[in-house]
CSV table of N, CA and C in Angstrom, one decimal:
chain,number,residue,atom,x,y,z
A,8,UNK,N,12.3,-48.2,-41.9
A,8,UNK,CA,11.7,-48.1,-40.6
A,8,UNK,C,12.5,-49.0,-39.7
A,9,UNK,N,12.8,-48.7,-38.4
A,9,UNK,CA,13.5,-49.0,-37.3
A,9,UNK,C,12.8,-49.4,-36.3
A,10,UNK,N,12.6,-50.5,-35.7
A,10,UNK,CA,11.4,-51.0,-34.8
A,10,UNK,C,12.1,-51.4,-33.7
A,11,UNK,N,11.9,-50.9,-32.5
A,11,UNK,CA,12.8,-50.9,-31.1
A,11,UNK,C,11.9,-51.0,-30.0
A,12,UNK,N,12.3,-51.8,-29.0
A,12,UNK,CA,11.8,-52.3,-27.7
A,12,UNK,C,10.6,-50.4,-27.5
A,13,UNK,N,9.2,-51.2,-27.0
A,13,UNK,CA,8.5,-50.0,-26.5
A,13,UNK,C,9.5,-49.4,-25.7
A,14,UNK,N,10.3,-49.7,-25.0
A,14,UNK,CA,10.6,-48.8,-23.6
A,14,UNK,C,12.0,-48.1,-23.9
A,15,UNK,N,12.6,-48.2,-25.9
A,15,UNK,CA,13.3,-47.8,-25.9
A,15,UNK,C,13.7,-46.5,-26.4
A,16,UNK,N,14.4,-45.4,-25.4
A,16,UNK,CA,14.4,-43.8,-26.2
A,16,UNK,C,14.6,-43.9,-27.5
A,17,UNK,N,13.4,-42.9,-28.2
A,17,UNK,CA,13.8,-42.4,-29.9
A,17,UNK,C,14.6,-41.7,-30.0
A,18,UNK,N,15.5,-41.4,-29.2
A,18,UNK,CA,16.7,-40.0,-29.9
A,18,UNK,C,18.3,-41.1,-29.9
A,19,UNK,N,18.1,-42.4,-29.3
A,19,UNK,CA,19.4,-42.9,-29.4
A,19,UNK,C,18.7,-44.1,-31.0
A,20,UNK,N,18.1,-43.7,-31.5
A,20,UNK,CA,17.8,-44.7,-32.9
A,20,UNK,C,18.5,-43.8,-34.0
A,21,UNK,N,17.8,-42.6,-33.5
A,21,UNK,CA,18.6,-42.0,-34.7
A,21,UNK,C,19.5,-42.0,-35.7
A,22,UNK,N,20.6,-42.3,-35.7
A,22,UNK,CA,21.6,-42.9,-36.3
A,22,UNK,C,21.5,-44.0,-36.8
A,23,UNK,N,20.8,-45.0,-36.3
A,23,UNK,CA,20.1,-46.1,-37.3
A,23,UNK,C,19.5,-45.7,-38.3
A,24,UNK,N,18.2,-45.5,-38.2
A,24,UNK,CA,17.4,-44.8,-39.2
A,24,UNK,C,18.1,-43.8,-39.9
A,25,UNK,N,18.9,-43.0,-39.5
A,25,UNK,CA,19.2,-42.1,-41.1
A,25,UNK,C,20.3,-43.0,-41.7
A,26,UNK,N,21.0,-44.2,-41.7
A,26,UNK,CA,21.9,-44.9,-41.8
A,26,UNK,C,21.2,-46.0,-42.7
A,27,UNK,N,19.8,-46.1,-42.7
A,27,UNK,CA,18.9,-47.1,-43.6
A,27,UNK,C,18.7,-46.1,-44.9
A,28,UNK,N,18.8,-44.7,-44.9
A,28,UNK,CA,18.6,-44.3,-45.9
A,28,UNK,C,19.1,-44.7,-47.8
A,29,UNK,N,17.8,-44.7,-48.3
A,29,UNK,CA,18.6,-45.1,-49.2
A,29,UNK,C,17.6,-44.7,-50.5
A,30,UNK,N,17.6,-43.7,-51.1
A,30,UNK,CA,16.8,-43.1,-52.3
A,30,UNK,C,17.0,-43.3,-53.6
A,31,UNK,N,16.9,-43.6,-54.6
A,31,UNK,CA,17.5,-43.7,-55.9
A,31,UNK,C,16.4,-43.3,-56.7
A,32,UNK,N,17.8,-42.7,-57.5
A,32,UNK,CA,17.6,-41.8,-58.5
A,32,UNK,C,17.8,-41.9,-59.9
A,33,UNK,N,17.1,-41.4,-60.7
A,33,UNK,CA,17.0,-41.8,-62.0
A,33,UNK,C,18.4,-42.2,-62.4
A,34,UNK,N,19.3,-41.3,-62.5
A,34,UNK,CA,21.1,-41.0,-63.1
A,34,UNK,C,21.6,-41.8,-61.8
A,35,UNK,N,23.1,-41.9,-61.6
A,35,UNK,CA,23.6,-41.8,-60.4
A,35,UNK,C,23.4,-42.6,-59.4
A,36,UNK,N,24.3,-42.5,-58.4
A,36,UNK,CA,24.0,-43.0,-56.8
A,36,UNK,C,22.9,-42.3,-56.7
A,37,UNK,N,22.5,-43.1,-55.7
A,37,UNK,CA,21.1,-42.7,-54.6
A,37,UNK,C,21.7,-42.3,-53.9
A,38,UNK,N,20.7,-41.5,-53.6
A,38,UNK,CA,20.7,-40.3,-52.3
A,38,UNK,C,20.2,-40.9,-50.9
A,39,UNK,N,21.6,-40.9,-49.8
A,39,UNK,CA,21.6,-41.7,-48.5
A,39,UNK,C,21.7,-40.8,-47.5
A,40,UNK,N,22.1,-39.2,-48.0
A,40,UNK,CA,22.2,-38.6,-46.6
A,40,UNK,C,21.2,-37.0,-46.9
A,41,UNK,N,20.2,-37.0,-46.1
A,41,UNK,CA,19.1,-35.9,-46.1
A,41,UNK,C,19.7,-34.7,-46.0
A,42,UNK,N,19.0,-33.7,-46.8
A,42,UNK,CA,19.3,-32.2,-46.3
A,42,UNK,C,19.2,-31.8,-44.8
A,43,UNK,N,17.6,-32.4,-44.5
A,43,UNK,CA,17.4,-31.5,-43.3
A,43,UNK,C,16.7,-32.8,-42.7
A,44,UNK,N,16.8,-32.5,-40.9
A,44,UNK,CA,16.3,-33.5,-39.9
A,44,UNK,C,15.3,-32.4,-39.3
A,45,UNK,N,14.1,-32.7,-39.6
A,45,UNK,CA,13.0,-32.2,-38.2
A,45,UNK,C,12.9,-33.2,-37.4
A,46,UNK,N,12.6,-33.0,-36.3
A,46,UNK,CA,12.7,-33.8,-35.2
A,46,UNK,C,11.9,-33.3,-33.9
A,47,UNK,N,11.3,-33.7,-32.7
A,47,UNK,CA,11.0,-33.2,-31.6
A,47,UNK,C,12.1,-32.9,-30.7
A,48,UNK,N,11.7,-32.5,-29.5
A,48,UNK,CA,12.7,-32.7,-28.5
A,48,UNK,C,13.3,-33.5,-28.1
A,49,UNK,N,12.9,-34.9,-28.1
A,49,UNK,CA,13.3,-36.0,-28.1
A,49,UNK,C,14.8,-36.4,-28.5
A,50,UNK,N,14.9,-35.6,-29.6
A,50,UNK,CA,16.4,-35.7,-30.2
A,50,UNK,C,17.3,-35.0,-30.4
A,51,UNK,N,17.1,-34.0,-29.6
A,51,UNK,CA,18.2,-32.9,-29.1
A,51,UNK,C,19.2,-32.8,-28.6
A,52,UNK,N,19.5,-34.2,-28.4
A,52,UNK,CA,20.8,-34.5,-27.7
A,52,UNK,C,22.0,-34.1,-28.2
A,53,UNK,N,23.3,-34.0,-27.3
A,53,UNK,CA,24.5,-33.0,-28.5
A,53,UNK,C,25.0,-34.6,-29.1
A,54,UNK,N,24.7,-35.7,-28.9
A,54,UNK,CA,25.2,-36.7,-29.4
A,54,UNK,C,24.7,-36.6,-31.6
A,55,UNK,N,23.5,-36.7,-31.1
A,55,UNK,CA,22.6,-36.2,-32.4
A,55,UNK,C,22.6,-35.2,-33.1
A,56,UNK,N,22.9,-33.7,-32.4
A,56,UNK,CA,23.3,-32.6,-33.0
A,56,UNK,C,25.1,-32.6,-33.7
A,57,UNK,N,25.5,-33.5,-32.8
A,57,UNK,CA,26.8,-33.6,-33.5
A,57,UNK,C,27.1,-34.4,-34.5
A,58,UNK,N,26.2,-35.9,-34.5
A,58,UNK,CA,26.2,-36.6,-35.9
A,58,UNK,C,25.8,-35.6,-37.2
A,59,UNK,N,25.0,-34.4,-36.8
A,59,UNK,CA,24.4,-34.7,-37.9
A,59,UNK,C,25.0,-33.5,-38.4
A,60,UNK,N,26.0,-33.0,-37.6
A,60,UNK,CA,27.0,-31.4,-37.9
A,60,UNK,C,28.2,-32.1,-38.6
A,61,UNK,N,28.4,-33.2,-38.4
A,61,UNK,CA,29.4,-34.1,-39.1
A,61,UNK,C,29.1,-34.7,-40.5
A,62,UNK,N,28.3,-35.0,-40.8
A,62,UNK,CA,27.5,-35.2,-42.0
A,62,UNK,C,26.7,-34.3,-43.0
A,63,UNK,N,27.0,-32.9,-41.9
A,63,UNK,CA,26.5,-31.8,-43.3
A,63,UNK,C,25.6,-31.7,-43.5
A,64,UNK,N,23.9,-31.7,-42.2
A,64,UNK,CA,22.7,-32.2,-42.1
A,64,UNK,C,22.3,-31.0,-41.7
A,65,UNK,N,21.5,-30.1,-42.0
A,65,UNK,CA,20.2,-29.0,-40.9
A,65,UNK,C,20.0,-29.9,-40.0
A,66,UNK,N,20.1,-29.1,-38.8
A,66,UNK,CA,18.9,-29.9,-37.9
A,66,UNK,C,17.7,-28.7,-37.8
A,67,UNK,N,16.4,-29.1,-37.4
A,67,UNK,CA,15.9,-28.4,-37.3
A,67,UNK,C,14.8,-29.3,-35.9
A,68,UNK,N,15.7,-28.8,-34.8
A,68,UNK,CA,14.8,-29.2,-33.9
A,68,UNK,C,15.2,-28.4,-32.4
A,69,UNK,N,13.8,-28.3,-32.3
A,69,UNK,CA,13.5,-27.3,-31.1
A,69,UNK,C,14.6,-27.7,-29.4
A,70,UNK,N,15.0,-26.9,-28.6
A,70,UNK,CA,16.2,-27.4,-27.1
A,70,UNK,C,14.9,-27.5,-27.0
A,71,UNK,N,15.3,-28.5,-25.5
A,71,UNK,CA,14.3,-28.7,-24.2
A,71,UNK,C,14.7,-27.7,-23.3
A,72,UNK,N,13.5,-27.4,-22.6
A,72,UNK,CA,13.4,-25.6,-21.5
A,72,UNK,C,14.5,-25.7,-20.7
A,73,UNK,N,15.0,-27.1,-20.0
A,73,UNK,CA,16.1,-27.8,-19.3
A,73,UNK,C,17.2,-27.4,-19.6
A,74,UNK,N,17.3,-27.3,-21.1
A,74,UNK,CA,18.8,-27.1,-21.7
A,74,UNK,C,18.8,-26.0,-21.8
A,75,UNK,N,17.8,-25.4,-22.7
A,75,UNK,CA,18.0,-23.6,-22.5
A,75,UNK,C,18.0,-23.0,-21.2
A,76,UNK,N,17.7,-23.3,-20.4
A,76,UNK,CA,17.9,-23.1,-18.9
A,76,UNK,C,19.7,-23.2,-18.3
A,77,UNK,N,19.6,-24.2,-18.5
A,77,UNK,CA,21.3,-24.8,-18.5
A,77,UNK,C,22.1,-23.5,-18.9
A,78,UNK,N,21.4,-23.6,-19.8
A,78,UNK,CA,22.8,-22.9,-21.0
A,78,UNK,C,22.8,-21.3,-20.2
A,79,UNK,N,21.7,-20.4,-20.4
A,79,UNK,CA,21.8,-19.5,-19.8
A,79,UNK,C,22.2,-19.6,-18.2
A,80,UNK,N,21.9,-20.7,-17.2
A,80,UNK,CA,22.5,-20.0,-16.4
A,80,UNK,C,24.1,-20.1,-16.5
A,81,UNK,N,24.9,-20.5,-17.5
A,81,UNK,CA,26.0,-20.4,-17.4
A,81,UNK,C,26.8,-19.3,-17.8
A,82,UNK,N,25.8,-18.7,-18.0
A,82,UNK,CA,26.3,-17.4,-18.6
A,82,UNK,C,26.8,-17.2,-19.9
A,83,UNK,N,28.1,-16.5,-20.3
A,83,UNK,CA,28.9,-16.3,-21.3
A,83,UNK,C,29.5,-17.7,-21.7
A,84,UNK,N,29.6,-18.5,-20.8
A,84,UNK,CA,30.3,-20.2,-21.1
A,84,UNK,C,29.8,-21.5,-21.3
A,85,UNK,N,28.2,-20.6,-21.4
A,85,UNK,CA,27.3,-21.8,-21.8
A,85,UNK,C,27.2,-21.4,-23.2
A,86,UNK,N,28.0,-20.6,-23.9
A,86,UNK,CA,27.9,-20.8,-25.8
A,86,UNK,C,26.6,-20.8,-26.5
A,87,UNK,N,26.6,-20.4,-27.6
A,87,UNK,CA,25.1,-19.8,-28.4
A,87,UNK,C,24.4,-21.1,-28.8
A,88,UNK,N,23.5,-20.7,-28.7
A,88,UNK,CA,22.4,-21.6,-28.8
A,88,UNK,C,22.1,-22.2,-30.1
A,89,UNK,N,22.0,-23.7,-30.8
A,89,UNK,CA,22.0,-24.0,-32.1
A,89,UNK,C,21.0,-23.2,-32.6
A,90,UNK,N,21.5,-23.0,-33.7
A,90,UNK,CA,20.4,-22.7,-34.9
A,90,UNK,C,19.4,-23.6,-34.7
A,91,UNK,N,17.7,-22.7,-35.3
A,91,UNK,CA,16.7,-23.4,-35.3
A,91,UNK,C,15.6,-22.6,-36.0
A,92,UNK,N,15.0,-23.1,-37.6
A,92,UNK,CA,14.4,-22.6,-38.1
A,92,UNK,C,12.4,-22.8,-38.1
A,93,UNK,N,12.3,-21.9,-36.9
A,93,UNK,CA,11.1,-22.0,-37.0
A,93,UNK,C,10.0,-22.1,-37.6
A,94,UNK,N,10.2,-22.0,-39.0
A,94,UNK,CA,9.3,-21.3,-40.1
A,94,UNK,C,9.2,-23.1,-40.6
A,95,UNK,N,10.5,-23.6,-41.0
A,95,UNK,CA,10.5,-25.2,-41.5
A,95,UNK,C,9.7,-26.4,-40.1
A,96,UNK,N,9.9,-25.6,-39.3
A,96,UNK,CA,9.5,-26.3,-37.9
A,96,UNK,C,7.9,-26.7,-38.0
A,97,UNK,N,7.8,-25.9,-38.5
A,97,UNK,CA,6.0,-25.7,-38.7
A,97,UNK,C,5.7,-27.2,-39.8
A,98,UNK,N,6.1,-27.3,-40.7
A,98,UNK,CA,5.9,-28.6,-41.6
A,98,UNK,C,6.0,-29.8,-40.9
A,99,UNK,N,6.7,-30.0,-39.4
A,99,UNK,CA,6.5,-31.3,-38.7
A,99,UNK,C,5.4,-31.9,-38.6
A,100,UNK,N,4.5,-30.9,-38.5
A,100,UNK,CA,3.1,-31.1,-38.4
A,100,UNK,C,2.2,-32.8,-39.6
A,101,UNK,N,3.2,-32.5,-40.6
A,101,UNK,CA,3.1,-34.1,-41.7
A,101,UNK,C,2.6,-35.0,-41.1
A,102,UNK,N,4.0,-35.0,-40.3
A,102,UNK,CA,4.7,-36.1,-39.6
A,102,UNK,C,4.0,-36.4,-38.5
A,103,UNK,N,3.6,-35.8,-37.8
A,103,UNK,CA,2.6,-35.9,-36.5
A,103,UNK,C,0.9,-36.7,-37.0
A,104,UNK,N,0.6,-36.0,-38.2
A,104,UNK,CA,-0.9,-36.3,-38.3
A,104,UNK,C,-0.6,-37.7,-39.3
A,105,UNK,N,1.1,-38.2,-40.0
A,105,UNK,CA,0.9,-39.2,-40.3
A,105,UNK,C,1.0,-40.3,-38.7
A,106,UNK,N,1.4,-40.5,-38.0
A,106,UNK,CA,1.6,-41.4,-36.8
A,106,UNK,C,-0.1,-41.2,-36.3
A,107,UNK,N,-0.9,-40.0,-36.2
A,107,UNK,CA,-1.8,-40.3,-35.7
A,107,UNK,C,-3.0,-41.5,-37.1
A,108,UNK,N,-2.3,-41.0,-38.0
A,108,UNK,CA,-2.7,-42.6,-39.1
A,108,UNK,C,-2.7,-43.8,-38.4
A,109,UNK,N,-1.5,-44.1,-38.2
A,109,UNK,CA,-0.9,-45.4,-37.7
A,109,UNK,C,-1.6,-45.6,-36.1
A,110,UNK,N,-1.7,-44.7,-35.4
A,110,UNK,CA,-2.7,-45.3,-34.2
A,110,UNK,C,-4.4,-45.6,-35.0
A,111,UNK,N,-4.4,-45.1,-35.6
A,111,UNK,CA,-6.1,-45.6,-35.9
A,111,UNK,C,-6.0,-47.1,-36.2
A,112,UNK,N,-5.2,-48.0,-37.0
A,112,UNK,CA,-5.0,-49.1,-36.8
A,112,UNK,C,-4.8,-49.6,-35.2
A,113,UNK,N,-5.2,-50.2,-34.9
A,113,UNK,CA,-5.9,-50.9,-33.7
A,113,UNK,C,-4.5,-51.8,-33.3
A,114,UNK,N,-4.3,-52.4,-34.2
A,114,UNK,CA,-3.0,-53.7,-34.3
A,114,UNK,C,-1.4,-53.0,-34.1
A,115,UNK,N,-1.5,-51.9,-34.7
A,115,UNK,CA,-0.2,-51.3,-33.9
A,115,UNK,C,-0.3,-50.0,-33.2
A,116,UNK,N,-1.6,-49.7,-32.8
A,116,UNK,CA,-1.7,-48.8,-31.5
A,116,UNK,C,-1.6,-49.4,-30.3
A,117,UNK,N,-2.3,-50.9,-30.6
A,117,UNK,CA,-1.7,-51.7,-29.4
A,117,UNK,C,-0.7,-52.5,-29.1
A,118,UNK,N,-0.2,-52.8,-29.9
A,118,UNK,CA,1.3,-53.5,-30.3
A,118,UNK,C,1.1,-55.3,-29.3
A,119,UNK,N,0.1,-55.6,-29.9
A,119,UNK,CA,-0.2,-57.2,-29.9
A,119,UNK,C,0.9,-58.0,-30.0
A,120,UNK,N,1.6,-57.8,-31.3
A,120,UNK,CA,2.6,-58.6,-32.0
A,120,UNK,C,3.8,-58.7,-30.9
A,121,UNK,N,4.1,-59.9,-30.6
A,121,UNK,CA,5.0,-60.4,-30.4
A,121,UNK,C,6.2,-60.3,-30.8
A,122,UNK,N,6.6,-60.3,-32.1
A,122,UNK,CA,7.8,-60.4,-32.8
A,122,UNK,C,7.8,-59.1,-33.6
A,123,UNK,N,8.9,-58.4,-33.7
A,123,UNK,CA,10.0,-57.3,-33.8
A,123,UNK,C,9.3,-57.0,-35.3
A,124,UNK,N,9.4,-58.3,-36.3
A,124,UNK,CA,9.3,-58.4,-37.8
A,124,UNK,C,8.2,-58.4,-38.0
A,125,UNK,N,7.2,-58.8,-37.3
A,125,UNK,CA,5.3,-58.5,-37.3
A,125,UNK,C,5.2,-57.1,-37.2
A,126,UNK,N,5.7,-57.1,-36.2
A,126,UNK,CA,5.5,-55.5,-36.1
A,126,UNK,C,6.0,-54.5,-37.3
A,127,UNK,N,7.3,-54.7,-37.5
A,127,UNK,CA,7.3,-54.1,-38.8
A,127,UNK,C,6.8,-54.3,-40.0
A,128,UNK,N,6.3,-55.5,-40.5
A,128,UNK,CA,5.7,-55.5,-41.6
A,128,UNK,C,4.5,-55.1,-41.9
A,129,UNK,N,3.3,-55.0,-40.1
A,129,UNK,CA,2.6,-54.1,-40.5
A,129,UNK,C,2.6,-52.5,-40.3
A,130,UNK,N,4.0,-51.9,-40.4
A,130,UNK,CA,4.1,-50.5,-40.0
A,130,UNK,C,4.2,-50.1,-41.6
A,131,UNK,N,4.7,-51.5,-42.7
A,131,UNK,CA,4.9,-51.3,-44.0
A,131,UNK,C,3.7,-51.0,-44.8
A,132,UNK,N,3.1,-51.8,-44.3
A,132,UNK,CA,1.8,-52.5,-45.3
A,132,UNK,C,1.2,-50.9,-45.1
A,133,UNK,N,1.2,-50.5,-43.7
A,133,UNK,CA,0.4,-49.2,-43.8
A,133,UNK,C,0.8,-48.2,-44.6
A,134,UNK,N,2.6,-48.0,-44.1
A,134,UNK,CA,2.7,-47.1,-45.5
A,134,UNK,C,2.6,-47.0,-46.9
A,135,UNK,N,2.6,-48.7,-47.1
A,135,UNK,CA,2.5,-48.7,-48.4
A,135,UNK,C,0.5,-48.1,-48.8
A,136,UNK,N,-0.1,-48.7,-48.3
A,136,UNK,CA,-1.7,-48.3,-48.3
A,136,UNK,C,-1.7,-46.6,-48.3
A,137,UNK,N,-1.4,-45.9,-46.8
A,137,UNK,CA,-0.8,-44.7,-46.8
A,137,UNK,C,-0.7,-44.0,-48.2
A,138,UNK,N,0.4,-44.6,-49.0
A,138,UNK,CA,1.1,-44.1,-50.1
A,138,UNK,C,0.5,-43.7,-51.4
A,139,UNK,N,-0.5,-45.3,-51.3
A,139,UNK,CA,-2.1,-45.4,-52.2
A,139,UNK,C,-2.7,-44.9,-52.2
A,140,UNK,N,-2.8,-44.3,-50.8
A,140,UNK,CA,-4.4,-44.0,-50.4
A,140,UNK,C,-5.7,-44.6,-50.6
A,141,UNK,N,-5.1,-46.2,-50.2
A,141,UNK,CA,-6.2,-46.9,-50.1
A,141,UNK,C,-7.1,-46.6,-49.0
């Protein structure tokens, strides 16, 4: 988990967070770099589309109407539009109704805490509870 100023965009973390990855596996190195990134619009940037084309990553996240806009009015030299599998798209949905978990806690829907490392440790405690299903 990556915990960043409220007022700071989620699509320039990115590269943090998948850079914390770190999975281990029974045999072997652990597993640090994901198959596939769902994501909102948020992180559509070609900055992020290009990390993650460099690393050998799906993306799977929807343009903003802005950019599809863009692109077509440029005609033939605004270039094909990234791949995007709508079918996988649909499983974001996890991910959405897990955060609306995290706002029902009161203490980080309102973000009281002061310090960076409060805040994270109770963004842990929840997943770990989360994980329990306590």
């Amino acid at each position: 988990m990556v915990v960043t100023g409220g007022q700071r965009n989620d699509g320039a973390m990115m590269q943090d967070t998948l850079k914390d990855i770190y999975v281990p596996r029974p045999t072997g190195r652990p597993r640090t770099t994901p198959d596939t990134v769902m994501a909102d619009r948020g992180y559509t940037s070609g900055v992020n589309r290009e990390y993650l084309r460099d690393h050998h990553v799906k993306a799977v996240i929807p343009q903003k109407k802005n950019e599809i806009a863009s692109r077509k009015k440029k005609g033939s030299k605004g270039g094909r539009p990234p791949a995007f599998d709508a079918e996988a798209y649909k499983g974001r949905n996890v991910v959405e109704r897990s955060f609306n978990s995290v706002k029902q806690w009161r203490g980080l829907a309102t973000r009281y805490d002061k310090l960076a490392v409060t805040y994270r440790s109770a963004t842990v405690l929840h997943a770990i509870l989360q994980w329990l299903q306590i």
